[in-house]
Amino acid sequence: MAVGSVGTTGTSANALSRQTIADNFDTFLTLLTTQLKNQNPLDPLDTNQFTQQLVQFTSVEQQLKTNDFLEAMMLATQNTGNTQAVSYVGKIVTASGSKSELVDGKATWNFAVDKPADISVTVRNASGDVVFTKQGSVGQGESTFNWDGIGDDGSKKPNGSYSITIEGRDQDGNLVDVLTEMTGEVTGVDFSGSEPVLIVGNARVNMSSVLSVRDDGG
């Protein structure tokens, strides 16, 4: 079972920003106090500018607190999703096979046809844009489509979730049903992608593609 690390870049940046704001605020107060002590009583300083700076410091501090809160919510959601994914291990799942996770130049889809067919494969990214197409032929039964992550434009596509559409036609040109659902036992979970991926036999199934879950016993 592969377990990915949880990034802390955002938290570290927030901590650094907060320290910088605190240092600047201390410096600001020191300057303000010094100027107030040494101001000319006959020509007192205009406090409007100082008031505006105080408001700015307060606004930035509130924004940092908001960022901390949002990061905490995202981390809690991620941990909940990971815990749920682990609970699938040993269970029998039925999942849509239209989605797969591209990780380090490899994505795999499983499908089946009830008769030999010529197929047309279309791969789309998370935004729904077509990134790869291919034609080929398969025999009756289950088949596997592997993609190396290289798009039709020759560029290497980023890791992430991709969906597949497969159209099949027999030798007479009639449409053939293509089954992209699959059922099997979850033997592991991969957390290296943008969402947990369940290992089902030789297939990789995005957790968001799961349609049903049941115990191995029935």
PDB file of C-alpha atoms in Angstrom:
ATOM      1  CA  MET A   1       0.000   0.000   0.000  1.00  0.00           C
ATOM      2  CA  ALA A   2       1.506   3.298  -1.070  1.00  0.00           C
ATOM      3  CA  VAL A   3       0.986   6.229   1.253  1.00  0.00           C
ATOM      4  CA  GLY A   4       1.817   9.720   0.002  1.00  0.00           C
ATOM      5  CA  SER A   5       3.069  12.525   2.219  1.00  0.00           C
ATOM      6  CA  VAL A   6       0.880  15.482   3.141  1.00  0.00           C
ATOM      7  CA  GLY A   7       2.293  18.769   1.877  1.00  0.00           C
ATOM      8  CA  THR A   8       3.107  21.555   4.346  1.00  0.00           C
ATOM      9  CA  THR A   9       4.189  24.278   1.957  1.00  0.00           C
ATOM     10  CA  GLY A  10       1.084  26.398   2.528  1.00  0.00           C
ATOM     11  CA  THR A  11       1.360  26.114   6.309  1.00  0.00           C
ATOM     12  CA  SER A  12       5.056  27.037   6.283  1.00  0.00           C
ATOM     13  CA  ALA A  13       4.385  30.041   4.067  1.00  0.00           C
ATOM     14  CA  ASN A  14       1.611  31.206   6.383  1.00  0.00           C
ATOM     15  CA  ALA A  15       3.851  30.872   9.426  1.00  0.00           C
ATOM     16  CA  LEU A  16       6.592  32.869   7.680  1.00  0.00           C
ATOM     17  CA  SER A  17       4.097  35.558   6.620  1.00  0.00           C
ATOM     18  CA  ARG A  18       2.720  35.785  10.163  1.00  0.00           C
ATOM     19  CA  GLN A  19       6.244  36.186  11.599  1.00  0.00           C
ATOM     20  CA  THR A  20       7.023  38.905   9.050  1.00  0.00           C
ATOM     21  CA  ILE A  21       3.802  40.764   9.865  1.00  0.00           C
ATOM     22  CA  ALA A  22       4.555  40.527  13.593  1.00  0.00           C
ATOM     23  CA  ASP A  23       8.078  41.899  13.092  1.00  0.00           C
ATOM     24  CA  ASN A  24       6.829  44.732  10.913  1.00  0.00           C
ATOM     25  CA  PHE A  25       4.062  45.563  13.379  1.00  0.00           C
ATOM     26  CA  ASP A  26       6.536  45.736  16.277  1.00  0.00           C
ATOM     27  CA  THR A  27       8.749  48.038  14.214  1.00  0.00           C
ATOM     28  CA  PHE A  28       5.720  50.175  13.311  1.00  0.00           C
ATOM     29  CA  LEU A  29       4.718  50.572  16.962  1.00  0.00           C
ATOM     30  CA  THR A  30       8.281  51.498  17.940  1.00  0.00           C
ATOM     31  CA  LEU A  31       8.419  54.192  15.257  1.00  0.00           C
ATOM     32  CA  LEU A  32       4.966  55.475  16.178  1.00  0.00           C
ATOM     33  CA  THR A  33       5.853  55.718  19.871  1.00  0.00           C
ATOM     34  CA  THR A  34       9.133  57.480  19.114  1.00  0.00           C
ATOM     35  CA  GLN A  35       7.489  59.989  16.808  1.00  0.00           C
ATOM     36  CA  LEU A  36       4.703  60.713  19.286  1.00  0.00           C
ATOM     37  CA  LYS A  37       7.231  61.308  22.069  1.00  0.00           C
ATOM     38  CA  ASN A  38       9.272  63.714  19.950  1.00  0.00           C
ATOM     39  CA  GLN A  39       6.530  65.509  18.060  1.00  0.00           C
ATOM     40  CA  ASN A  40       6.261  69.283  18.129  1.00  0.00           C
ATOM     41  CA  PRO A  41       3.332  70.238  20.382  1.00  0.00           C
ATOM     42  CA  LEU A  42       2.671  73.216  18.138  1.00  0.00           C
ATOM     43  CA  ASP A  43       2.602  71.007  15.025  1.00  0.00           C
ATOM     44  CA  PRO A  44       1.288  67.567  16.057  1.00  0.00           C
ATOM     45  CA  LEU A  45       1.516  64.590  13.700  1.00  0.00           C
ATOM     46  CA  ASP A  46      -1.418  63.667  11.477  1.00  0.00           C
ATOM     47  CA  THR A  47      -2.739  60.420  12.960  1.00  0.00           C
ATOM     48  CA  ASN A  48      -4.860  59.518   9.924  1.00  0.00           C
ATOM     49  CA  GLN A  49      -1.944  57.792   8.207  1.00  0.00           C
ATOM     50  CA  PHE A  50      -1.116  55.791  11.329  1.00  0.00           C
ATOM     51  CA  THR A  51      -4.757  54.763  11.660  1.00  0.00           C
ATOM     52  CA  GLN A  52      -4.804  53.523   8.045  1.00  0.00           C
ATOM     53  CA  GLN A  53      -1.658  51.469   8.644  1.00  0.00           C
ATOM     54  CA  LEU A  54      -3.181  49.913  11.760  1.00  0.00           C
ATOM     55  CA  VAL A  55      -6.244  48.940   9.703  1.00  0.00           C
ATOM     56  CA  GLN A  56      -3.987  47.377   7.036  1.00  0.00           C
ATOM     57  CA  PHE A  57      -2.108  45.330   9.622  1.00  0.00           C
ATOM     58  CA  THR A  58      -5.403  44.103  11.063  1.00  0.00           C
ATOM     59  CA  SER A  59      -6.734  43.142   7.608  1.00  0.00           C
ATOM     60  CA  VAL A  60      -3.621  41.127   6.750  1.00  0.00           C
ATOM     61  CA  GLU A  61      -3.738  39.349  10.119  1.00  0.00           C
ATOM     62  CA  GLN A  62      -7.383  38.411   9.550  1.00  0.00           C
ATOM     63  CA  GLN A  63      -6.548  37.068   6.079  1.00  0.00           C
ATOM     64  CA  LEU A  64      -3.775  34.900   7.515  1.00  0.00           C
ATOM     65  CA  LYS A  65      -6.181  33.501  10.101  1.00  0.00           C
ATOM     66  CA  THR A  66      -8.687  32.748   7.331  1.00  0.00           C
ATOM     67  CA  ASN A  67      -5.990  30.921   5.360  1.00  0.00           C
ATOM     68  CA  ASP A  68      -5.090  28.858   8.439  1.00  0.00           C
ATOM     69  CA  PHE A  69      -8.758  27.903   8.869  1.00  0.00           C
ATOM     70  CA  LEU A  70      -9.152  26.886   5.212  1.00  0.00           C
ATOM     71  CA  GLU A  71      -5.963  24.791   5.321  1.00  0.00           C
ATOM     72  CA  ALA A  72      -7.219  23.027   8.451  1.00  0.00           C
ATOM     73  CA  MET A  73     -10.525  22.245   6.705  1.00  0.00           C
ATOM     74  CA  MET A  74      -8.738  20.897   3.609  1.00  0.00           C
ATOM     75  CA  LEU A  75      -6.466  18.698   5.716  1.00  0.00           C
ATOM     76  CA  ALA A  76      -9.445  17.331   7.677  1.00  0.00           C
ATOM     77  CA  THR A  77     -11.280  16.529   4.434  1.00  0.00           C
ATOM     78  CA  GLN A  78      -8.210  14.815   2.963  1.00  0.00           C
ATOM     79  CA  ASN A  79      -7.700  12.717   6.102  1.00  0.00           C
ATOM     80  CA  THR A  80     -11.371  11.682   6.068  1.00  0.00           C
ATOM     81  CA  GLY A  81     -11.091  10.603   2.419  1.00  0.00           C
ATOM     82  CA  ASN A  82      -7.915   8.613   3.093  1.00  0.00           C
ATOM     83  CA  THR A  83      -9.501   6.860   6.075  1.00  0.00           C
ATOM     84  CA  GLN A  84     -12.541   5.948   3.985  1.00  0.00           C
ATOM     85  CA  ALA A  85     -10.314   4.601   1.203  1.00  0.00           C
ATOM     86  CA  VAL A  86      -8.393   2.355   3.605  1.00  0.00           C
ATOM     87  CA  SER A  87     -11.693   0.957   4.909  1.00  0.00           C
ATOM     88  CA  TYR A  88     -12.347  -0.424   1.395  1.00  0.00           C
ATOM     89  CA  VAL A  89      -9.421  -2.863   1.631  1.00  0.00           C
ATOM     90  CA  GLY A  90     -10.767  -6.426   1.672  1.00  0.00           C
ATOM     91  CA  LYS A  91     -14.188  -5.305   0.396  1.00  0.00           C
ATOM     92  CA  ILE A  92     -15.782  -6.106  -2.957  1.00  0.00           C
ATOM     93  CA  VAL A  93     -16.428  -2.973  -4.992  1.00  0.00           C
ATOM     94  CA  THR A  94     -18.232  -2.285  -8.209  1.00  0.00           C
ATOM     95  CA  ALA A  95     -16.895   0.776  -9.977  1.00  0.00           C
ATOM     96  CA  SER A  96     -17.212   2.733 -13.148  1.00  0.00           C
ATOM     97  CA  GLY A  97     -14.143   2.113 -15.232  1.00  0.00           C
ATOM     98  CA  SER A  98     -14.323   5.402 -17.115  1.00  0.00           C
ATOM     99  CA  LYS A  99     -11.844   7.191 -14.802  1.00  0.00           C
ATOM    100  CA  SER A 100      -8.226   6.450 -14.088  1.00  0.00           C
ATOM    101  CA  GLU A 101      -5.327   8.249 -12.455  1.00  0.00           C
ATOM    102  CA  LEU A 102      -2.296   9.160 -14.554  1.00  0.00           C
ATOM    103  CA  VAL A 103       0.758   8.677 -12.324  1.00  0.00           C
ATOM    104  CA  ASP A 104       4.308   9.009 -13.660  1.00  0.00           C
ATOM    105  CA  GLY A 105       3.300   8.377 -17.256  1.00  0.00           C
ATOM    106  CA  LYS A 106       0.951   5.451 -16.731  1.00  0.00           C
ATOM    107  CA  ALA A 107      -2.837   5.173 -16.695  1.00  0.00           C
ATOM    108  CA  THR A 108      -4.856   1.969 -17.125  1.00  0.00           C
ATOM    109  CA  TRP A 109      -8.499   1.302 -17.980  1.00  0.00           C
ATOM    110  CA  ASN A 110     -10.314  -2.035 -18.070  1.00  0.00           C
ATOM    111  CA  PHE A 111     -13.297  -2.707 -20.329  1.00  0.00           C
ATOM    112  CA  ALA A 112     -15.139  -5.558 -22.000  1.00  0.00           C
ATOM    113  CA  VAL A 113     -17.080  -6.167 -25.228  1.00  0.00           C
ATOM    114  CA  ASP A 114     -19.467  -9.030 -26.009  1.00  0.00           C
ATOM    115  CA  LYS A 115     -18.039  -9.605 -29.496  1.00  0.00           C
ATOM    116  CA  PRO A 116     -14.884  -8.710 -31.469  1.00  0.00           C
ATOM    117  CA  ALA A 117     -14.928  -5.018 -32.314  1.00  0.00           C
ATOM    118  CA  ASP A 118     -13.048  -2.105 -33.780  1.00  0.00           C
ATOM    119  CA  ILE A 119     -12.793   0.504 -31.050  1.00  0.00           C
ATOM    120  CA  SER A 120     -12.251   4.238 -30.941  1.00  0.00           C
ATOM    121  CA  VAL A 121     -10.753   5.497 -27.661  1.00  0.00           C
ATOM    122  CA  THR A 122     -10.965   9.095 -26.449  1.00  0.00           C
ATOM    123  CA  VAL A 123      -9.149  10.305 -23.326  1.00  0.00           C
ATOM    124  CA  ARG A 124     -10.207  13.543 -21.624  1.00  0.00           C
ATOM    125  CA  ASN A 125      -8.639  15.532 -18.801  1.00  0.00           C
ATOM    126  CA  ALA A 126     -10.479  16.706 -15.673  1.00  0.00           C
ATOM    127  CA  SER A 127     -11.762  19.770 -17.596  1.00  0.00           C
ATOM    128  CA  GLY A 128     -13.328  17.575 -20.279  1.00  0.00           C
ATOM    129  CA  ASP A 129     -10.812  18.506 -22.984  1.00  0.00           C
ATOM    130  CA  VAL A 130      -9.778  15.736 -25.400  1.00  0.00           C
ATOM    131  CA  VAL A 131      -6.071  15.013 -24.939  1.00  0.00           C
ATOM    132  CA  PHE A 132      -5.625  11.671 -26.707  1.00  0.00           C
ATOM    133  CA  THR A 133      -7.398   9.473 -29.252  1.00  0.00           C
ATOM    134  CA  LYS A 134      -6.621   6.044 -30.657  1.00  0.00           C
ATOM    135  CA  GLN A 135      -8.215   3.390 -32.827  1.00  0.00           C
ATOM    136  CA  GLY A 136      -7.687  -0.352 -32.595  1.00  0.00           C
ATOM    137  CA  SER A 137      -9.293  -3.786 -32.500  1.00  0.00           C
ATOM    138  CA  VAL A 138     -10.092  -6.113 -29.600  1.00  0.00           C
ATOM    139  CA  GLY A 139     -11.468  -9.604 -29.230  1.00  0.00           C
ATOM    140  CA  GLN A 140     -14.510 -10.691 -27.296  1.00  0.00           C
ATOM    141  CA  GLY A 141     -14.248 -10.382 -23.518  1.00  0.00           C
ATOM    142  CA  GLU A 142     -12.135  -8.248 -21.199  1.00  0.00           C
ATOM    143  CA  SER A 143      -9.390  -5.946 -22.453  1.00  0.00           C
ATOM    144  CA  THR A 144      -7.021  -3.364 -20.990  1.00  0.00           C
ATOM    145  CA  PHE A 145      -6.090   0.031 -22.410  1.00  0.00           C
ATOM    146  CA  ASN A 146      -2.793   1.519 -21.249  1.00  0.00           C
ATOM    147  CA  TRP A 147      -1.852   5.159 -21.840  1.00  0.00           C
ATOM    148  CA  ASP A 148       1.640   6.561 -21.379  1.00  0.00           C
ATOM    149  CA  GLY A 149       0.417  10.107 -20.751  1.00  0.00           C
ATOM    150  CA  ILE A 150       1.584  11.489 -24.100  1.00  0.00           C
ATOM    151  CA  GLY A 151      -1.156  13.518 -25.766  1.00  0.00           C
ATOM    152  CA  ASP A 152      -2.049  13.818 -29.435  1.00  0.00           C
ATOM    153  CA  ASP A 153       0.021  17.007 -29.511  1.00  0.00           C
ATOM    154  CA  GLY A 154       3.128  15.069 -28.453  1.00  0.00           C
ATOM    155  CA  SER A 155       3.347  16.696 -25.019  1.00  0.00           C
ATOM    156  CA  LYS A 156       3.561  14.860 -21.701  1.00  0.00           C
ATOM    157  CA  LYS A 157       0.369  15.410 -19.730  1.00  0.00           C
ATOM    158  CA  PRO A 158       0.441  16.158 -15.974  1.00  0.00           C
ATOM    159  CA  ASN A 159      -0.468  13.605 -13.343  1.00  0.00           C
ATOM    160  CA  GLY A 160      -4.134  13.640 -12.429  1.00  0.00           C
ATOM    161  CA  SER A 161      -7.534  12.152 -13.129  1.00  0.00           C
ATOM    162  CA  TYR A 162      -8.504  11.333 -16.728  1.00  0.00           C
ATOM    163  CA  SER A 163     -11.654   9.786 -18.199  1.00  0.00           C
ATOM    164  CA  ILE A 164     -12.067   7.508 -21.170  1.00  0.00           C
ATOM    165  CA  THR A 165     -14.803   7.028 -23.754  1.00  0.00           C
ATOM    166  CA  ILE A 166     -14.777   3.884 -25.898  1.00  0.00           C
ATOM    167  CA  GLU A 167     -16.956   3.338 -28.943  1.00  0.00           C
ATOM    168  CA  GLY A 168     -17.047  -0.151 -30.437  1.00  0.00           C
ATOM    169  CA  ARG A 169     -18.347  -1.397 -33.786  1.00  0.00           C
ATOM    170  CA  ASP A 170     -18.513  -4.908 -35.203  1.00  0.00           C
ATOM    171  CA  GLN A 171     -17.401  -5.940 -38.695  1.00  0.00           C
ATOM    172  CA  ASP A 172     -20.756  -4.780 -40.115  1.00  0.00           C
ATOM    173  CA  GLY A 173     -20.362  -1.321 -38.596  1.00  0.00           C
ATOM    174  CA  ASN A 174     -22.991  -1.852 -35.908  1.00  0.00           C
ATOM    175  CA  LEU A 175     -22.404  -0.423 -32.442  1.00  0.00           C
ATOM    176  CA  VAL A 176     -21.135  -2.872 -29.836  1.00  0.00           C
ATOM    177  CA  ASP A 177     -21.818  -2.421 -26.140  1.00  0.00           C
ATOM    178  CA  VAL A 178     -18.657  -1.537 -24.221  1.00  0.00           C
ATOM    179  CA  LEU A 179     -18.811  -2.333 -20.497  1.00  0.00           C
ATOM    180  CA  THR A 180     -16.587  -0.134 -18.389  1.00  0.00           C
ATOM    181  CA  GLU A 181     -17.918  -1.224 -14.983  1.00  0.00           C
ATOM    182  CA  MET A 182     -15.810  -3.658 -13.015  1.00  0.00           C
ATOM    183  CA  THR A 183     -16.181  -5.678  -9.811  1.00  0.00           C
ATOM    184  CA  GLY A 184     -13.409  -7.056  -7.621  1.00  0.00           C
ATOM    185  CA  GLU A 185     -11.733  -7.137  -4.225  1.00  0.00           C
ATOM    186  CA  VAL A 186      -9.737  -4.109  -3.086  1.00  0.00           C
ATOM    187  CA  THR A 187      -6.239  -5.250  -2.120  1.00  0.00           C
ATOM    188  CA  GLY A 188      -4.578  -1.866  -1.573  1.00  0.00           C
ATOM    189  CA  VAL A 189      -4.796   1.903  -1.832  1.00  0.00           C
ATOM    190  CA  ASP A 190      -2.493   4.363  -3.614  1.00  0.00           C
ATOM    191  CA  PHE A 191      -2.412   7.915  -2.209  1.00  0.00           C
ATOM    192  CA  SER A 192       0.187   9.317  -4.613  1.00  0.00           C
ATOM    193  CA  GLY A 193      -2.337  10.997  -6.957  1.00  0.00           C
ATOM    194  CA  SER A 194      -4.880  13.777  -6.596  1.00  0.00           C
ATOM    195  CA  GLU A 195      -7.364  11.372  -5.003  1.00  0.00           C
ATOM    196  CA  PRO A 196      -7.116   7.888  -3.452  1.00  0.00           C
ATOM    197  CA  VAL A 197      -6.871   5.090  -6.020  1.00  0.00           C
ATOM    198  CA  LEU A 198      -8.059   1.596  -5.110  1.00  0.00           C
ATOM    199  CA  ILE A 199      -6.063  -1.405  -6.307  1.00  0.00           C
ATOM    200  CA  VAL A 200      -8.493  -4.023  -7.626  1.00  0.00           C
ATOM    201  CA  GLY A 201      -6.666  -6.993  -9.119  1.00  0.00           C
ATOM    202  CA  ASN A 202      -4.476  -5.527 -11.850  1.00  0.00           C
ATOM    203  CA  ALA A 203      -6.723  -2.488 -12.201  1.00  0.00           C
ATOM    204  CA  ARG A 204      -6.548   0.949 -10.574  1.00  0.00           C
ATOM    205  CA  VAL A 205      -9.898   2.506  -9.652  1.00  0.00           C
ATOM    206  CA  ASN A 206     -10.440   6.104  -8.532  1.00  0.00           C
ATOM    207  CA  MET A 207     -12.381   6.128  -5.265  1.00  0.00           C
ATOM    208  CA  SER A 208     -14.857   8.615  -6.763  1.00  0.00           C
ATOM    209  CA  SER A 209     -15.734   5.966  -9.379  1.00  0.00           C
ATOM    210  CA  VAL A 210     -16.982   3.405  -6.831  1.00  0.00           C
ATOM    211  CA  LEU A 211     -20.662   2.593  -7.320  1.00  0.00           C
ATOM    212  CA  SER A 212     -21.158   0.032  -4.541  1.00  0.00           C
ATOM    213  CA  VAL A 213     -19.248  -1.700  -1.741  1.00  0.00           C
ATOM    214  CA  ARG A 214     -19.962  -5.012  -0.010  1.00  0.00           C
ATOM    215  CA  ASP A 215     -18.239  -7.467   2.275  1.00  0.00           C
ATOM    216  CA  ASP A 216     -16.392 -10.398   0.765  1.00  0.00           C
ATOM    217  CA  GLY A 217     -18.890 -12.737   2.348  1.00  0.00           C
ATOM    218  CA  GLY A 218     -21.790 -11.716   0.150  1.00  0.00           C
TER     219      GLY A 218
END
